[in-house]
């Protein structure tokens, strides 16, 4: 049985349902994707944090992200 992923927001212990894929162009190659995971409540806040810095590349449901990883 797998554990439920926990939101990346500081202090949050809620289950994650979103994946925020990001990349810092100053230190990562263009195709590289780092990820944060977010609960419903923190999705917008974390997206804005990454977006303001120009790092946010994509936001997808966690299940979809996991399914696409399994296909690779």
mmCIF file of C-alpha atoms in Angstrom:
data_model
loop_
_atom_site.group_PDB
_atom_site.id
_atom_site.type_symbol
_atom_site.label_atom_id
_atom_site.label_comp_id
_atom_site.label_asym_id
_atom_site.label_seq_id
_atom_site.Cartn_x
_atom_site.Cartn_y
_atom_site.Cartn_z
ATOM 1 C CA UNK A 1 0.000 0.000 0.000
ATOM 2 C CA UNK A 2 1.500 3.347 -0.999
ATOM 3 C CA UNK A 3 1.451 6.380 1.230
ATOM 4 C CA UNK A 4 -0.556 9.442 0.264
ATOM 5 C CA UNK A 5 1.818 12.211 -0.912
ATOM 6 C CA UNK A 6 1.763 15.266 1.366
ATOM 7 C CA UNK A 7 1.452 18.870 0.168
ATOM 8 C CA UNK A 8 4.750 20.761 -0.242
ATOM 9 C CA UNK A 9 3.419 23.933 1.428
ATOM 10 C CA UNK A 10 5.256 24.694 4.650
ATOM 11 C CA UNK A 11 3.468 23.165 7.636
ATOM 12 C CA UNK A 12 0.701 21.556 5.562
ATOM 13 C CA UNK A 13 -0.024 17.871 6.195
ATOM 14 C CA UNK A 14 -2.909 17.531 3.721
ATOM 15 C CA UNK A 15 -2.850 15.010 0.927
ATOM 16 C CA UNK A 16 -1.567 16.339 -2.379
ATOM 17 C CA UNK A 17 -3.763 16.261 -5.472
ATOM 18 C CA UNK A 18 -1.770 18.534 -7.830
ATOM 19 C CA UNK A 19 1.747 18.471 -9.288
ATOM 20 C CA UNK A 20 3.452 21.779 -10.034
ATOM 21 C CA UNK A 21 6.258 21.187 -12.507
ATOM 22 C CA UNK A 22 8.901 23.899 -12.506
ATOM 23 C CA UNK A 23 12.362 24.770 -13.693
ATOM 24 C CA UNK A 24 14.866 27.440 -12.659
ATOM 25 C CA UNK A 25 16.397 28.438 -16.014
ATOM 26 C CA UNK A 26 19.516 29.815 -14.302
ATOM 27 C CA UNK A 27 20.505 26.385 -12.996
ATOM 28 C CA UNK A 28 18.462 23.742 -14.875
ATOM 29 C CA UNK A 29 18.494 22.634 -18.485
ATOM 30 C CA UNK A 30 15.277 23.620 -20.340
ATOM 31 C CA UNK A 31 13.838 20.091 -20.364
ATOM 32 C CA UNK A 32 14.421 19.421 -16.652
ATOM 33 C CA UNK A 33 11.356 19.475 -14.401
ATOM 34 C CA UNK A 34 11.448 19.739 -10.641
ATOM 35 C CA UNK A 35 8.149 19.147 -8.851
ATOM 36 C CA UNK A 36 6.204 20.379 -5.880
ATOM 37 C CA UNK A 37 2.968 18.716 -4.928
ATOM 38 C CA UNK A 38 -0.002 20.628 -3.573
ATOM 39 C CA UNK A 39 -3.307 20.112 -1.841
ATOM 40 C CA UNK A 40 -6.351 21.907 -3.217
ATOM 41 C CA UNK A 41 -5.953 24.739 -0.683
ATOM 42 C CA UNK A 42 -2.299 25.528 -1.520
ATOM 43 C CA UNK A 43 -2.273 24.973 -5.279
ATOM 44 C CA UNK A 44 -2.850 28.629 -6.149
ATOM 45 C CA UNK A 45 -0.393 29.984 -3.562
ATOM 46 C CA UNK A 46 2.434 27.675 -4.663
ATOM 47 C CA UNK A 47 1.638 28.320 -8.342
ATOM 48 C CA UNK A 48 1.849 32.073 -7.786
ATOM 49 C CA UNK A 49 5.140 31.736 -5.885
ATOM 50 C CA UNK A 50 6.714 29.834 -8.789
ATOM 51 C CA UNK A 51 4.954 31.892 -11.470
ATOM 52 C CA UNK A 52 6.189 35.261 -10.195
ATOM 53 C CA UNK A 53 9.754 33.946 -10.535
ATOM 54 C CA UNK A 54 9.110 32.596 -14.032
ATOM 55 C CA UNK A 55 9.712 29.013 -12.870
ATOM 56 C CA UNK A 56 6.256 27.423 -13.246
ATOM 57 C CA UNK A 57 5.937 25.246 -16.347
ATOM 58 C CA UNK A 58 2.828 23.138 -15.745
ATOM 59 C CA UNK A 59 0.143 22.224 -13.197
ATOM 60 C CA UNK A 60 -1.481 18.812 -13.564
ATOM 61 C CA UNK A 61 -3.562 16.517 -11.383
ATOM 62 C CA UNK A 62 -1.366 14.137 -9.381
ATOM 63 C CA UNK A 63 -3.120 11.053 -10.765
ATOM 64 C CA UNK A 64 -2.473 12.219 -14.346
ATOM 65 C CA UNK A 65 1.213 12.882 -13.519
ATOM 66 C CA UNK A 66 1.587 9.422 -11.977
ATOM 67 C CA UNK A 67 -0.150 7.777 -14.943
ATOM 68 C CA UNK A 68 2.133 9.540 -17.451
ATOM 69 C CA UNK A 69 5.222 8.512 -15.419
ATOM 70 C CA UNK A 70 4.065 4.878 -15.472
ATOM 71 C CA UNK A 71 3.778 5.055 -19.273
ATOM 72 C CA UNK A 72 7.438 6.044 -19.674
#
